Amino acid sequence: MSDDTSLSGLELHSEVTSSGELILSLTRIDVGEPGDDEVVVRVEASPLNPSDLGILLAAAELSTAKTTGTGNEIVVRATIPAAKLGGFAGRFDQPLPVGNEGAGTVVRAGRNVEALLGKRVAMQGGGMYVQYRTLDAAQCLPLPDGVTPKDGASVFINPMTALGMVETLRREGHSALVHTAAASNLGQMLVRLCEKDGIGLVNIVRSAEQAQILRELGARHICDSSLESFDADLIEAVAETGATLTFDAIGGGELAGRILVAMETALRRKPGAYNRYGSQVHKQVYVYGGLDLRPTIVDRSIGMAWGIGGWLVMWFLEKIGPEATQRLQARVLSELKTTFESRYTAEISLTDALRPDVMAAYNRRATGEKYLINPALDAA
Ligand SMILES: NC(=O)c1ccc[n+]([C@@H]2O[C@H](COP(=O)([O-])OP(=O)(O)OC[C@H]3O[C@@H](n4cnc5c(N)ncnc54)[C@H](OP(=O)(O)O)[C@@H]3O)[C@@H](O)[C@H]2O)c1
């Protein structure tokens, strides 16, 4: 639907220069008329997930951050260590939009999708740290009545990843799984989901506080990697659940290898299980996050039936196809305020997101400290 009033809004950009500088800024963008199948959405909520932080901050040393300008004119510059710069060569000197997913209200709609005008929708497709996002209506999911943009901001990534993990387990013939960094927002969803679906889940955390959070959610198997008894505890939990699949958000260091050792040990100790090549039961680790970017170290005393691979929700959904994806999406919407609820520590504007003290806070990626950007809080 056409509207004569001109519309413009701020968009957050992240640029990595070939000389090793990160530049964050806000740019005013004119919003054109949407195409026939497009909508313009006023973005009112978009989470700052670890994957967004990777694009936004690009491994810059935040202690070097310097700010110039005020209000919408704010620009942040920080140094990227030379050793890490090569990894960003593909995006040198290009200001990139950021923000994988979000939610808001449709303020303009093309002629084929006018029914969406005024509706609240969740969106995927990137570039969500912006006041107005123009996108194909097919990338939007209308939110049910009573669901606010804040409730719907994280519909796509974490809930679909938790469901994708369970779907992977079923499709690959496993009966229980291990999850690392398990007190994360996603980990808490997975605890509720596995409990509801009757799937065995071993939760690996790294502190007593995180163990307590999961205990209060009803998690049955929690192994704290900060305890001396961790490896023994893990073997017991894996043996009890029969877990042969792991989703590892950490990736770097020795944890993935220690989980494989625990699985192999639990399988080998079954009566009559001896085989000189190790257990024939396949043990799989999917590294699905990069919370630790060091190399992944695997102790090879794990026989010959194991694998480590990467896993990305978008590619998994492409693999299972649109029908299965829609089934999972419908489940997310129907359990949005229960199984798939996300909690946020603070709601911030685009300009707040460029304040060095706020950047340091959200970059901690700490348990229970997820931030939500609401670009509608910035002056239009
Ligand atoms: N592959 C995919 O398709 C996909 C999709 C969605 C999410 N993810 C990944 O899923 C993970 C969780 O996302 P989220 O949004 O739920 O995160 P979140 O709520 O922001 O929580 C992050 C968690 O990671 C822990 N953590 C941070 N660094 C760690 C380290 N080096 N070792 C162990 N634990 C560490 C934090 O614990 P502390 O408080 O102890 O720091 C916190 O519990 C992220 O890695 C994200 O990238 C991947």
GROMACS .gro file of C-alpha atoms and ligand atoms in nm:
model
  428
    1MET     CA    1   0.000   0.000   0.000
    2SER     CA    2   0.140   0.338  -0.098
    3ASP     CA    3   0.185   0.616   0.154
    4ASP     CA    4   0.285   0.967   0.050
    5THR     CA    5   0.474   1.054   0.369
    6SER     CA    6   0.846   0.994   0.327
    7LEU     CA    7   1.003   0.761   0.577
    8SER     CA    8   1.363   0.731   0.686
    9GLY     CA    9   1.535   0.551   0.970
   10LEU     CA   10   1.869   0.472   1.130
   11GLU     CA   11   2.066   0.160   1.047
   12LEU     CA   12   2.361   0.024   1.244
   13HIS     CA   13   2.668  -0.063   1.037
   14SER     CA   14   2.980  -0.259   1.128
   15GLU     CA   15   3.289  -0.216   0.913
   16VAL     CA   16   3.629  -0.387   0.934
   17THR     CA   17   3.903  -0.192   0.756
   18SER     CA   18   4.199  -0.358   0.590
   19SER     CA   19   4.418  -0.154   0.826
   20GLY     CA   20   4.273  -0.340   1.126
   21GLU     CA   21   4.008  -0.107   1.261
   22LEU     CA   22   3.647  -0.183   1.354
   23ILE     CA   23   3.412   0.110   1.282
   24LEU     CA   24   3.056   0.109   1.417
   25SER     CA   25   2.818   0.383   1.310
   26LEU     CA   26   2.455   0.473   1.246
   27THR     CA   27   2.348   0.577   0.897
   28ARG     CA   28   2.017   0.737   0.804
   29ILE     CA   29   1.846   0.539   0.526
   30ASP     CA   30   1.549   0.652   0.315
   31VAL     CA   31   1.278   0.389   0.309
   32GLY     CA   32   1.132   0.345  -0.040
   33GLU     CA   33   0.796   0.199  -0.133
   34PRO     CA   34   0.783  -0.179  -0.084
   35GLY     CA   35   0.761  -0.406  -0.390
   36ASP     CA   36   0.437  -0.596  -0.457
   37ASP     CA   37   0.536  -0.886  -0.226
   38GLU     CA   38   0.730  -0.678   0.026
   39VAL     CA   39   0.654  -0.513   0.357
   40VAL     CA   40   0.820  -0.235   0.555
   41VAL     CA   41   0.842  -0.327   0.924
   42ARG     CA   42   0.911  -0.086   1.212
   43VAL     CA   43   1.161  -0.294   1.408
   44GLU     CA   44   1.080  -0.299   1.781
   45ALA     CA   45   1.288  -0.588   1.914
   46SER     CA   46   1.599  -0.772   1.794
   47PRO     CA   47   1.822  -0.988   2.016
   48LEU     CA   48   2.199  -0.958   2.044
   49ASN     CA   49   2.291  -1.324   2.006
   50PRO     CA   50   2.650  -1.457   2.011
   51SER     CA   51   2.641  -1.496   1.630
   52ASP     CA   52   2.540  -1.128   1.593
   53LEU     CA   53   2.824  -1.024   1.822
   54GLY     CA   54   3.070  -1.207   1.596
   55ILE     CA   55   2.964  -0.988   1.302
   56LEU     CA   56   2.913  -0.668   1.503
   57LEU     CA   57   3.238  -0.667   1.699
   58ALA     CA   58   3.461  -0.878   1.471
   59ALA     CA   59   3.710  -0.978   1.745
   60ALA     CA   60   3.802  -0.612   1.814
   61GLU     CA   61   3.969  -0.528   2.147
   62LEU     CA   62   3.690  -0.333   2.317
   63SER     CA   63   3.941  -0.188   2.566
   64THR     CA   64   4.075   0.018   2.271
   65ALA     CA   65   3.729   0.154   2.175
   66LYS     CA   66   3.714   0.531   2.117
   67THR     CA   67   3.395   0.723   2.055
   68THR     CA   68   3.344   1.040   1.853
   69GLY     CA   69   3.019   1.233   1.798
   70THR     CA   70   2.705   1.219   2.007
   71GLY     CA   71   2.347   1.096   1.960
   72ASN     CA   72   2.284   0.957   1.611
   73GLU     CA   73   2.625   1.088   1.497
   74ILE     CA   74   2.812   0.852   1.731
   75VAL     CA   75   3.100   0.655   1.577
   76VAL     CA   76   3.301   0.388   1.761
   77ARG     CA   77   3.648   0.285   1.652
   78ALA     CA   78   3.841  -0.010   1.802
   79THR     CA   79   4.151  -0.209   1.707
   80ILE     CA   80   4.138  -0.563   1.575
   81PRO     CA   81   4.452  -0.762   1.673
   82ALA     CA   82   4.671  -0.831   1.368
   83ALA     CA   83   4.662  -1.207   1.436
   84LYS     CA   84   4.282  -1.210   1.397
   85LEU     CA   85   4.246  -0.965   1.107
   86GLY     CA   86   4.298  -1.220   0.825
   87GLY     CA   87   3.975  -1.397   0.920
   88PHE     CA   88   3.778  -1.087   0.817
   89ALA     CA   89   3.937  -1.031   0.474
   90GLY     CA   90   3.609  -1.117   0.300
   91ARG     CA   91   3.439  -0.813   0.453
   92PHE     CA   92   3.719  -0.552   0.445
   93ASP     CA   93   3.608  -0.190   0.396
   94GLN     CA   94   3.236  -0.270   0.361
   95PRO     CA   95   2.988  -0.128   0.614
   96LEU     CA   96   2.768  -0.430   0.692
   97PRO     CA   97   2.417  -0.429   0.838
   98VAL     CA   98   2.385  -0.652   1.148
   99GLY     CA   99   2.112  -0.841   1.339
  100ASN     CA  100   1.992  -1.184   1.227
  101GLU     CA  101   1.633  -1.177   1.350
  102GLY     CA  102   1.377  -0.943   1.502
  103ALA     CA  103   1.014  -0.845   1.531
  104GLY     CA  104   0.800  -0.537   1.483
  105THR     CA  105   0.493  -0.388   1.318
  106VAL     CA  106   0.420  -0.373   0.945
  107VAL     CA  107   0.384  -0.006   0.849
  108ARG     CA  108   0.375  -0.041   0.470
  109ALA     CA  109   0.278  -0.336   0.253
  110GLY     CA  110   0.297  -0.415  -0.119
  111ARG     CA  111  -0.023  -0.478  -0.316
  112ASN     CA  112  -0.006  -0.861  -0.288
  113VAL     CA  113   0.046  -0.861   0.090
  114GLU     CA  114  -0.174  -0.572   0.207
  115ALA     CA  115  -0.339  -0.803   0.462
  116LEU     CA  116  -0.021  -0.774   0.671
  117LEU     CA  117  -0.053  -0.396   0.722
  118GLY     CA  118  -0.061  -0.315   1.094
  119LYS     CA  119   0.024  -0.675   1.194
  120ARG     CA  120   0.302  -0.770   1.431
  121VAL     CA  121   0.552  -1.002   1.268
  122ALA     CA  122   0.873  -1.187   1.348
  123MET     CA  123   1.140  -1.156   1.078
  124GLN     CA  124   1.454  -1.330   0.959
  125GLY     CA  125   1.704  -1.235   0.693
  126GLY     CA  126   1.964  -1.012   0.860
  127GLY     CA  127   2.003  -0.636   0.891
  128MET     CA  128   1.757  -0.609   1.183
  129TYR     CA  129   1.948  -0.340   1.378
  130VAL     CA  130   1.757  -0.078   1.183
  131GLN     CA  131   1.448   0.134   1.247
  132TYR     CA  132   1.263   0.023   0.931
  133ARG     CA  133   1.335  -0.303   0.754
  134THR     CA  134   1.202  -0.369   0.402
  135LEU     CA  135   1.183  -0.738   0.324
  136ASP     CA  136   0.990  -1.003   0.137
  137ALA     CA  137   0.669  -1.091   0.321
  138ALA     CA  138   0.774  -1.458   0.299
  139GLN     CA  139   1.054  -1.379   0.549
  140CYS     CA  140   0.794  -1.269   0.805
  141LEU     CA  141   0.590  -1.478   1.044
  142PRO     CA  142   0.270  -1.310   1.171
  143LEU     CA  143   0.265  -1.325   1.552
  144PRO     CA  144  -0.046  -1.455   1.727
  145ASP     CA  145  -0.271  -1.206   1.911
  146GLY     CA  146  -0.126  -1.108   2.248
  147VAL     CA  147   0.233  -1.179   2.143
  148THR     CA  148   0.444  -0.861   2.159
  149PRO     CA  149   0.749  -0.790   1.938
  150LYS     CA  150   0.963  -0.855   2.248
  151ASP     CA  151   0.802  -1.200   2.291
  152GLY     CA  152   0.851  -1.270   1.921
  153ALA     CA  153   1.201  -1.124   1.872
  154SER     CA  154   1.378  -1.461   1.903
  155VAL     CA  155   1.133  -1.688   1.723
  156PHE     CA  156   1.369  -1.814   1.457
  157ILE     CA  157   1.718  -1.884   1.579
  158ASN     CA  158   1.734  -2.031   1.929
  159PRO     CA  159   1.396  -2.213   1.932
  160MET     CA  160   1.450  -2.357   1.583
  161THR     CA  161   1.802  -2.462   1.685
  162ALA     CA  162   1.673  -2.644   1.994
  163LEU     CA  163   1.409  -2.818   1.783
  164GLY     CA  164   1.670  -2.883   1.513
  165MET     CA  165   1.887  -3.062   1.768
  166VAL     CA  166   1.602  -3.291   1.867
  167GLU     CA  167   1.510  -3.346   1.501
  168THR     CA  168   1.874  -3.435   1.426
  169LEU     CA  169   1.874  -3.681   1.716
  170ARG     CA  170   1.565  -3.856   1.577
  171ARG     CA  171   1.679  -3.855   1.214
  172GLU     CA  172   2.027  -3.989   1.299
  173GLY     CA  173   1.899  -4.261   1.531
  174HIS     CA  174   2.029  -4.138   1.869
  175SER     CA  175   1.821  -4.162   2.184
  176ALA     CA  176   1.977  -3.900   2.413
  177LEU     CA  177   2.215  -3.606   2.381
  178VAL     CA  178   2.481  -3.402   2.558
  179HIS     CA  179   2.472  -3.022   2.545
  180THR     CA  180   2.752  -2.781   2.643
  181ALA     CA  181   2.729  -2.420   2.771
  182ALA     CA  182   2.395  -2.561   2.882
  183ALA     CA  183   2.279  -2.270   3.098
  184SER     CA  184   2.261  -2.046   2.788
  185ASN     CA  185   1.928  -1.909   2.668
  186LEU     CA  186   1.918  -2.191   2.415
  187GLY     CA  187   2.027  -2.447   2.674
  188GLN     CA  188   1.738  -2.355   2.902
  189MET     CA  189   1.495  -2.401   2.611
  190LEU     CA  190   1.653  -2.740   2.539
  191VAL     CA  191   1.602  -2.851   2.900
  192ARG     CA  192   1.229  -2.766   2.878
  193LEU     CA  193   1.197  -2.922   2.532
  194CYS     CA  194   1.370  -3.251   2.619
  195GLU     CA  195   1.170  -3.281   2.941
  196LYS     CA  196   0.846  -3.230   2.746
  197ASP     CA  197   0.943  -3.475   2.471
  198GLY     CA  198   1.091  -3.736   2.707
  199ILE     CA  199   1.444  -3.717   2.563
  200GLY     CA  200   1.750  -3.785   2.780
  201LEU     CA  201   1.972  -3.475   2.810
  202VAL     CA  202   2.311  -3.436   2.977
  203ASN     CA  203   2.378  -3.068   3.052
  204ILE     CA  204   2.740  -2.954   3.080
  205VAL     CA  205   2.789  -2.625   3.268
  206ARG     CA  206   3.098  -2.454   3.408
  207SER     CA  207   2.986  -2.328   3.749
  208ALA     CA  208   2.772  -2.419   4.051
  209GLU     CA  209   2.545  -2.117   3.978
  210GLN     CA  210   2.470  -2.248   3.630
  211ALA     CA  211   2.402  -2.596   3.771
  212GLN     CA  212   2.152  -2.440   4.012
  213ILE     CA  213   1.970  -2.256   3.729
  214LEU     CA  214   1.922  -2.582   3.542
  215ARG     CA  215   1.826  -2.776   3.856
  216GLU     CA  216   1.549  -2.524   3.916
  217LEU     CA  217   1.429  -2.581   3.559
  218GLY     CA  218   1.402  -2.953   3.634
  219ALA     CA  219   1.714  -3.076   3.450
  220ARG     CA  220   1.792  -3.437   3.549
  221HIS     CA  221   2.158  -3.470   3.445
  222ILE     CA  222   2.396  -3.182   3.510
  223CYS     CA  223   2.776  -3.212   3.494
  224ASP     CA  224   2.986  -2.919   3.613
  225SER     CA  225   3.319  -2.901   3.427
  226SER     CA  226   3.472  -2.695   3.710
  227LEU     CA  227   3.458  -2.998   3.944
  228GLU     CA  228   3.737  -3.255   3.977
  229SER     CA  229   3.481  -3.529   3.944
  230PHE     CA  230   3.364  -3.395   3.603
  231ASP     CA  231   3.493  -3.677   3.379
  232ALA     CA  232   3.359  -3.947   3.613
  233ASP     CA  233   3.025  -3.764   3.648
  234LEU     CA  234   3.001  -3.734   3.270
  235ILE     CA  235   3.063  -4.105   3.215
  236GLU     CA  236   2.784  -4.190   3.464
  237ALA     CA  237   2.537  -3.944   3.306
  238VAL     CA  238   2.615  -4.065   2.954
  239ALA     CA  239   2.582  -4.429   3.062
  240GLU     CA  240   2.250  -4.361   3.235
  241THR     CA  241   2.096  -4.172   2.941
  242GLY     CA  242   2.263  -4.364   2.655
  243ALA     CA  243   2.367  -4.034   2.495
  244THR     CA  244   2.570  -4.077   2.174
  245LEU     CA  245   2.513  -3.729   2.026
  246THR     CA  246   2.657  -3.396   2.141
  247PHE     CA  247   2.578  -3.039   2.046
  248ASP     CA  248   2.881  -2.833   2.150
  249ALA     CA  249   2.849  -2.453   2.159
  250ILE     CA  250   3.208  -2.408   2.281
  251GLY     CA  251   3.413  -2.588   2.016
  252GLY     CA  252   3.765  -2.491   2.125
  253GLY     CA  253   3.984  -2.679   2.372
  254GLU     CA  254   3.945  -3.031   2.507
  255LEU     CA  255   3.578  -3.054   2.603
  256ALA     CA  256   3.446  -3.214   2.280
  257GLY     CA  257   3.720  -3.478   2.306
  258ARG     CA  258   3.643  -3.546   2.672
  259ILE     CA  259   3.276  -3.600   2.587
  260LEU     CA  260   3.371  -3.853   2.317
  261VAL     CA  261   3.597  -4.031   2.569
  262ALA     CA  262   3.309  -4.044   2.819
  263MET     CA  263   3.074  -4.189   2.557
  264GLU     CA  264   3.328  -4.449   2.445
  265THR     CA  265   3.406  -4.543   2.807
  266ALA     CA  266   3.035  -4.583   2.890
  267LEU     CA  267   2.983  -4.804   2.583
  268ARG     CA  268   3.296  -5.019   2.639
  269ARG     CA  269   3.206  -5.103   2.995
  270LYS     CA  270   2.885  -5.280   2.890
  271PRO     CA  271   2.923  -5.658   2.939
  272GLY     CA  272   3.063  -5.828   2.626
  273ALA     CA  273   3.136  -5.499   2.455
  274TYR     CA  274   3.511  -5.555   2.407
  275ASN     CA  275   3.633  -5.496   2.055
  276ARG     CA  276   3.994  -5.410   1.965
  277TYR     CA  277   3.869  -5.124   1.745
  278GLY     CA  278   3.652  -4.981   2.020
  279SER     CA  279   3.275  -4.967   2.040
  280GLN     CA  280   3.101  -4.993   1.704
  281VAL     CA  281   2.829  -4.751   1.816
  282HIS     CA  282   2.871  -4.419   1.634
  283LYS     CA  283   2.935  -4.119   1.858
  284GLN     CA  284   2.879  -3.778   1.702
  285VAL     CA  285   2.973  -3.426   1.813
  286TYR     CA  286   2.828  -3.128   1.629
  287VAL     CA  287   3.013  -2.804   1.702
  288TYR     CA  288   2.738  -2.548   1.657
  289GLY     CA  289   2.890  -2.243   1.829
  290GLY     CA  290   3.225  -2.068   1.866
  291LEU     CA  291   3.229  -1.959   2.229
  292ASP     CA  292   3.595  -2.069   2.238
  293LEU     CA  293   3.777  -2.020   1.909
  294ARG     CA  294   4.089  -2.225   1.996
  295PRO     CA  295   4.153  -2.552   1.807
  296THR     CA  296   3.935  -2.849   1.900
  297ILE     CA  297   4.151  -3.116   2.067
  298VAL     CA  298   4.051  -3.482   2.057
  299ASP     CA  299   4.218  -3.761   2.253
  300ARG     CA  300   4.224  -4.053   2.007
  301SER     CA  301   4.152  -4.325   2.264
  302ILE     CA  302   3.794  -4.333   2.136
  303GLY     CA  303   3.797  -4.621   1.890
  304MET     CA  304   3.696  -4.578   1.528
  305ALA     CA  305   3.324  -4.494   1.536
  306TRP     CA  306   3.302  -4.123   1.591
  307GLY     CA  307   3.266  -3.795   1.408
  308ILE     CA  308   3.298  -3.424   1.465
  309GLY     CA  309   3.128  -3.178   1.232
  310GLY     CA  310   2.976  -2.833   1.213
  311TRP     CA  311   2.604  -2.763   1.238
  312LEU     CA  312   2.410  -2.451   1.140
  313VAL     CA  313   2.037  -2.415   1.188
  314MET     CA  314   1.971  -2.242   0.853
  315TRP     CA  315   2.145  -2.518   0.656
  316PHE     CA  316   1.974  -2.787   0.863
  317LEU     CA  317   1.632  -2.636   0.785
  318GLU     CA  318   1.718  -2.620   0.415
  319LYS     CA  319   1.806  -2.989   0.433
  320ILE     CA  320   1.480  -3.097   0.597
  321GLY     CA  321   1.273  -2.882   0.359
  322PRO     CA  322   0.986  -2.631   0.388
  323GLU     CA  323   0.718  -2.870   0.514
  324ALA     CA  324   0.921  -2.994   0.811
  325THR     CA  325   1.044  -2.639   0.879
  326GLN     CA  326   0.686  -2.509   0.895
  327ARG     CA  327   0.594  -2.788   1.137
  328LEU     CA  328   0.876  -2.682   1.369
  329GLN     CA  329   0.786  -2.313   1.331
  330ALA     CA  330   0.422  -2.382   1.422
  331ARG     CA  331   0.541  -2.556   1.738
  332VAL     CA  332   0.759  -2.258   1.832
  333LEU     CA  333   0.463  -2.021   1.798
  334SER     CA  334   0.235  -2.243   2.005
  335GLU     CA  335   0.494  -2.274   2.287
  336LEU     CA  336   0.649  -1.928   2.261
  337LYS     CA  337   0.570  -1.825   2.616
  338THR     CA  338   0.656  -2.162   2.771
  339THR     CA  339   0.915  -2.399   2.619
  340PHE     CA  340   1.073  -2.135   2.393
  341GLU     CA  341   1.055  -1.828   2.615
  342SER     CA  342   1.357  -1.595   2.595
  343ARG     CA  343   1.442  -1.351   2.876
  344TYR     CA  344   1.640  -1.031   2.832
  345THR     CA  345   1.852  -0.845   3.080
  346ALA     CA  346   1.790  -0.502   2.919
  347GLU     CA  347   1.624  -0.335   2.623
  348ILE     CA  348   1.856  -0.084   2.454
  349SER     CA  349   1.837   0.163   2.164
  350LEU     CA  350   2.068   0.161   1.861
  351THR     CA  351   2.265   0.451   2.012
  352ASP     CA  352   2.293   0.268   2.347
  353ALA     CA  353   2.434  -0.032   2.156
  354LEU     CA  354   2.732   0.188   2.055
  355ARG     CA  355   2.817   0.305   2.407
  356PRO     CA  356   3.147   0.139   2.511
  357ASP     CA  357   3.017   0.053   2.863
  358VAL     CA  358   2.707  -0.115   2.715
  359MET     CA  359   2.919  -0.289   2.450
  360ALA     CA  360   3.143  -0.435   2.722
  361ALA     CA  361   2.833  -0.558   2.909
  362TYR     CA  362   2.667  -0.739   2.619
  363ASN     CA  363   2.998  -0.871   2.488
  364ARG     CA  364   3.039  -1.070   2.813
  365ARG     CA  365   2.789  -1.319   2.661
  366ALA     CA  366   2.724  -1.423   3.020
  367THR     CA  367   2.451  -1.654   3.146
  368GLY     CA  368   2.118  -1.471   3.179
  369GLU     CA  369   2.257  -1.149   3.028
  370LYS     CA  370   2.104  -1.132   2.682
  371TYR     CA  371   2.035  -0.784   2.546
  372LEU     CA  372   1.750  -0.677   2.320
  373ILE     CA  373   1.786  -0.387   2.075
  374ASN     CA  374   1.470  -0.180   2.028
  375PRO     CA  375   1.541   0.069   1.744
  376ALA     CA  376   1.204   0.233   1.811
  377LEU     CA  377   1.364   0.381   2.127
  378ASP     CA  378   1.587   0.602   1.908
  379ALA     CA  379   1.443   0.933   1.791
  380ALA     CA  380   1.297   0.883   1.441
  381LIG     N1  381   2.485  -2.312   1.482
  381LIG     C1  382   2.368  -2.253   1.495
  381LIG     O1  383   2.285  -2.262   1.404
  381LIG     C2  384   2.335  -2.178   1.619
  381LIG     C3  385   2.207  -2.128   1.638
  381LIG     C4  386   2.175  -2.063   1.758
  381LIG     C5  387   2.272  -2.048   1.857
  381LIG     N2  388   2.397  -2.095   1.833
  381LIG     C6  389   2.500  -2.088   1.938
  381LIG     O2  390   2.443  -2.132   2.059
  381LIG     C7  391   2.518  -2.081   2.167
  381LIG     C8  392   2.425  -2.032   2.276
  381LIG     O3  393   2.353  -1.918   2.228
  381LIG     P1  394   2.262  -1.835   2.330
  381LIG     O4  395   2.201  -1.724   2.252
  381LIG     O5  396   2.173  -1.929   2.402
  381LIG     O6  397   2.376  -1.781   2.428
  381LIG     P2  398   2.364  -1.693   2.561
  381LIG     O7  399   2.230  -1.702   2.622
  381LIG     O8  400   2.419  -1.558   2.526
  381LIG     O9  401   2.463  -1.767   2.662
  381LIG     C9  402   2.597  -1.785   2.635
  381LIG    C10  403   2.643  -1.893   2.732
  381LIG    O10  404   2.772  -1.937   2.694
  381LIG    C11  405   2.853  -1.948   2.809
  381LIG     N3  406   2.992  -1.928   2.765
  381LIG    C12  407   3.046  -1.819   2.707
  381LIG     N4  408   3.173  -1.843   2.675
  381LIG    C13  409   3.201  -1.969   2.716
  381LIG    C14  410   3.318  -2.052   2.712
  381LIG     N5  411   3.432  -2.009   2.657
  381LIG     N6  412   3.309  -2.176   2.765
  381LIG    C15  413   3.194  -2.222   2.820
  381LIG     N7  414   3.080  -2.148   2.827
  381LIG    C16  415   3.085  -2.024   2.774
  381LIG    C17  416   2.803  -1.840   2.903
  381LIG    O11  417   2.835  -1.880   3.035
  381LIG     P3  418   2.920  -1.789   3.140
  381LIG    O12  419   2.816  -1.704   3.212
  381LIG    O13  420   2.987  -1.889   3.225
  381LIG    O14  421   3.016  -1.707   3.056
  381LIG    C18  422   2.651  -1.847   2.877
  381LIG    O15  423   2.589  -1.946   2.956
  381LIG    C19  424   2.609  -1.974   2.108
  381LIG    O16  425   2.738  -2.027   2.093
  381LIG    C20  426   2.548  -1.949   1.970
  381LIG    O17  427   2.641  -1.901   1.874
  381LIG    C21  428   2.431  -2.160   1.719
   0.00000   0.00000   0.00000
